[in-house]
mmCIF file of C-alpha atoms in Angstrom:
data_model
loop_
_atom_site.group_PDB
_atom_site.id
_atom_site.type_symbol
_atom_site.label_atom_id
_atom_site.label_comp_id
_atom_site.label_asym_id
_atom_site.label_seq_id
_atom_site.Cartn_x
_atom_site.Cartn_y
_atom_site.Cartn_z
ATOM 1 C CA UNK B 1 117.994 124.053 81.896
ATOM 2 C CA UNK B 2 119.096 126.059 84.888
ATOM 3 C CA UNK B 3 119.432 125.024 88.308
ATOM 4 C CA UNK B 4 116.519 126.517 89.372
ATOM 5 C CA UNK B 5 114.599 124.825 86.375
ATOM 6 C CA UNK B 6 115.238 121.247 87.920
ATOM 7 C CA UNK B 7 112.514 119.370 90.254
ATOM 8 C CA UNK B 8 114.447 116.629 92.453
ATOM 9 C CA UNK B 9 112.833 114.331 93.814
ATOM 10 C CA UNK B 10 113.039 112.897 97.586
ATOM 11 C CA UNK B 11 114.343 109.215 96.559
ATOM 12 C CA UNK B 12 116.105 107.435 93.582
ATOM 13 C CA UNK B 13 114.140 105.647 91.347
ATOM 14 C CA UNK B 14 112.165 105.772 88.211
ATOM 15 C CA UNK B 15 109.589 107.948 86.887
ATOM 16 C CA UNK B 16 106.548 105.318 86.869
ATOM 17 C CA UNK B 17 103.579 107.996 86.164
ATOM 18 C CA UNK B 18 103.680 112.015 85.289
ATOM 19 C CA UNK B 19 100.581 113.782 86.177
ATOM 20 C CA UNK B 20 101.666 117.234 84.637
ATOM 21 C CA UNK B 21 102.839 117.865 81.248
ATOM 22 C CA UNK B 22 105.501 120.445 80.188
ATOM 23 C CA UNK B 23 104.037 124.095 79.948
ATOM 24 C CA UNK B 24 101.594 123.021 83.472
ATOM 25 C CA UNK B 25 101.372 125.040 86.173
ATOM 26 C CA UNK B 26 102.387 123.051 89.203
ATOM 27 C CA UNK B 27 99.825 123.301 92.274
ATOM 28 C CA UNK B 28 101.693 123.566 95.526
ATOM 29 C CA UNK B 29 101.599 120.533 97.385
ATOM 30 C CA UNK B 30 100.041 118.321 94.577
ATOM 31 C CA UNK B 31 101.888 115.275 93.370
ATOM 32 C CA UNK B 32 103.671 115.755 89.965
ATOM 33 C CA UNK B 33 105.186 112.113 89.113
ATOM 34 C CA UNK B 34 104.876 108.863 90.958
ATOM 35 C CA UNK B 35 108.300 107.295 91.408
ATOM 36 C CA UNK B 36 109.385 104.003 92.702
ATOM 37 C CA UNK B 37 112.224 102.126 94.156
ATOM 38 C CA UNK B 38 112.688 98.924 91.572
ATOM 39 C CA UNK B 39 115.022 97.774 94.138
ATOM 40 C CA UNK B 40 112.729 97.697 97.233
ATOM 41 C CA UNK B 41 109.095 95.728 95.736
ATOM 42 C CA UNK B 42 106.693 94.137 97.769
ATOM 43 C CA UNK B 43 104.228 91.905 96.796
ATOM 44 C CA UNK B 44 101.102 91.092 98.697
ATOM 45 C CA UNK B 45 99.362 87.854 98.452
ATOM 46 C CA UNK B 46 96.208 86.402 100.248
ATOM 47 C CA UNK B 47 96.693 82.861 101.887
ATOM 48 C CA UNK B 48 93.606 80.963 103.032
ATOM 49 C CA UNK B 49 93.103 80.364 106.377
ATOM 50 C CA UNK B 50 93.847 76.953 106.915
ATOM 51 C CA UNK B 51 97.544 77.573 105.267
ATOM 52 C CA UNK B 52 97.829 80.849 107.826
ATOM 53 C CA UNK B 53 99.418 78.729 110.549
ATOM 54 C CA UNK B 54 102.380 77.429 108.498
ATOM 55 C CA UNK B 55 103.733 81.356 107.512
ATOM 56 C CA UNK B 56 106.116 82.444 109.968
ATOM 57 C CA UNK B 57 108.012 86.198 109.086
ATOM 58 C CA UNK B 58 111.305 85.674 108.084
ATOM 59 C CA UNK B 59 110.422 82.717 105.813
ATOM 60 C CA UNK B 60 111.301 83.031 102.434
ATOM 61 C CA UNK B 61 109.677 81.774 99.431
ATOM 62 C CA UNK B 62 109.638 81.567 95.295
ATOM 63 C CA UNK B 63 107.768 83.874 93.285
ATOM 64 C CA UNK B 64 107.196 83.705 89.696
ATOM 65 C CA UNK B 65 106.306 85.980 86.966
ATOM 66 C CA UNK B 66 104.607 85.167 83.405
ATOM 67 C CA UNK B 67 107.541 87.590 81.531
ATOM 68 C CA UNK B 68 110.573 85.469 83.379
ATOM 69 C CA UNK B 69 109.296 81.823 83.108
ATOM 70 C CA UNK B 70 112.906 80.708 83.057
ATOM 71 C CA UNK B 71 113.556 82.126 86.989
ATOM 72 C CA UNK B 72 112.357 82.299 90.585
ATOM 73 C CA UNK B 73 112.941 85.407 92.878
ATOM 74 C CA UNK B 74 113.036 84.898 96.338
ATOM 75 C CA UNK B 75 110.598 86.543 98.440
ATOM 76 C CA UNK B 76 111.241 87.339 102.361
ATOM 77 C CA UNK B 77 107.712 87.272 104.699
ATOM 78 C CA UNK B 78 107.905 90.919 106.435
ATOM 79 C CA UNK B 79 104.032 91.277 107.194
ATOM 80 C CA UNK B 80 101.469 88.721 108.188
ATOM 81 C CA UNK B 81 97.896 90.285 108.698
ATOM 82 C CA UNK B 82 96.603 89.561 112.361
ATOM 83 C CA UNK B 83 92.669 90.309 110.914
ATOM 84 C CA UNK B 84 91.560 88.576 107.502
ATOM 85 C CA UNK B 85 90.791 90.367 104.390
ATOM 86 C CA UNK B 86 87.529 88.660 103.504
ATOM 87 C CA UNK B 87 84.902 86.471 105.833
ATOM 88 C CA UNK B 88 81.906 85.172 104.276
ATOM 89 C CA UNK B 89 78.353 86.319 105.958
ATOM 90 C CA UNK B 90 77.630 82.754 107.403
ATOM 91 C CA UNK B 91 81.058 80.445 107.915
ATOM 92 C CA UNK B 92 79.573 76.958 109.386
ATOM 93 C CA UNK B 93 81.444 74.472 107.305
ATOM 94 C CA UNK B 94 85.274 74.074 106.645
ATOM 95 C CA UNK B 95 84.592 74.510 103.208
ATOM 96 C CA UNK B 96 83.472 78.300 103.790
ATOM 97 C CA UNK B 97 85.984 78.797 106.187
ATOM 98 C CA UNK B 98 88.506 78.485 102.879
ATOM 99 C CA UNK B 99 87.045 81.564 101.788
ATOM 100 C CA UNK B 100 88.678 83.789 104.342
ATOM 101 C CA UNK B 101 91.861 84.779 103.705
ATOM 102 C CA UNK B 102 94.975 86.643 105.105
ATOM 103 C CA UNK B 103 97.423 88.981 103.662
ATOM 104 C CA UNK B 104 100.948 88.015 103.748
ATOM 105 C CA UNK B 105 103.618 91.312 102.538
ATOM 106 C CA UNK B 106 107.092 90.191 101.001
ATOM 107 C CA UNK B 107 109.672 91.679 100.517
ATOM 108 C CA UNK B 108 111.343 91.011 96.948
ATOM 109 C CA UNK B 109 114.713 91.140 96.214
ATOM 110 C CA UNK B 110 116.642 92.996 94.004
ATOM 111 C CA UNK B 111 116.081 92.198 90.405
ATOM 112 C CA UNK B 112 117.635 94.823 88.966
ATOM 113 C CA UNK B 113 114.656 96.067 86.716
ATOM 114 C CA UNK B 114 113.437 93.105 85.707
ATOM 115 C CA UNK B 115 110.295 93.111 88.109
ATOM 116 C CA UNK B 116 107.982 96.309 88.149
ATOM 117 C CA UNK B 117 105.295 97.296 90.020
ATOM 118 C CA UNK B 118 101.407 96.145 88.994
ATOM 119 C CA UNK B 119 102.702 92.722 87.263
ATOM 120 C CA UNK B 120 101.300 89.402 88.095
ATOM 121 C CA UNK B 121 102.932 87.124 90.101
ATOM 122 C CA UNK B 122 102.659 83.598 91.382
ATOM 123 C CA UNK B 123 104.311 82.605 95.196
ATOM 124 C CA UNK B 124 104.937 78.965 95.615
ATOM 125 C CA UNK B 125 104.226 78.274 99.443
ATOM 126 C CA UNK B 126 106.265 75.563 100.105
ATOM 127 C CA UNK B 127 109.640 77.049 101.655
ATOM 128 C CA UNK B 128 112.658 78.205 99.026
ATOM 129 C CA UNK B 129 115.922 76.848 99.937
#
């Protein structure tokens, strides 16, 4: 194709979804792929309340996936929510105050393709080496 045939895109990564197909017209300001960085995921999980006090940012913790059994990736705390996600209607015992929970960001590290964006994953609170 010639240069002026080429669409570049702002960042390096990987194509993850195309929303036009060859032959399309392009609208002007309308998103054409979605691409992402596999070497900068986050992964959000909500901790319940009574386990909010013992996150601090910085801290760094394992995270497992169902299609790598076999390892752990470490996972860095960069966001802790301030507000929680979800409070029940009427919280008067300790029981309902489980329900409310907080989101917690992290910040994965590089896996080199082997994570992707959308899979499951399980974080294991207690502090990673």
């Amino acid at each position: 194709p010639a240069v002026k045939d080429l669409v570049r895109a702002p960042i390096n990564g990987v194509v993850l979804y195309r929303t036009v197909e060859l032959g399309e017209i392009a609208v002007p300001g309308a998103p054409m792929f979605t691409i992402a960085d596999l070497n900068r995921l986050t992964l959000t999980v909500y901790v319940p309340e009574d386990r909010y006090g013992q996150i601090a940012l910085g801290q760094v913790y394992p995270v497992m996936v169902d299609s790598f059994p076999q390892y752990y990736f470490k996972g860095t705390v960069s966001y802790i929510a301030d507000q929680p996600e979800f409070t029940p209607r009427n919280v008067q015992t300790t029981d309902s105050r489980k329900t409310t929970v907080y989101a917690i960001r992290l910040d994965l590290e590089p896996t080199n393709g082997k994570l992707k964006p959308g899979m499951p994953a399980d974080v294991n609170l207690e502090p990673a080496d």
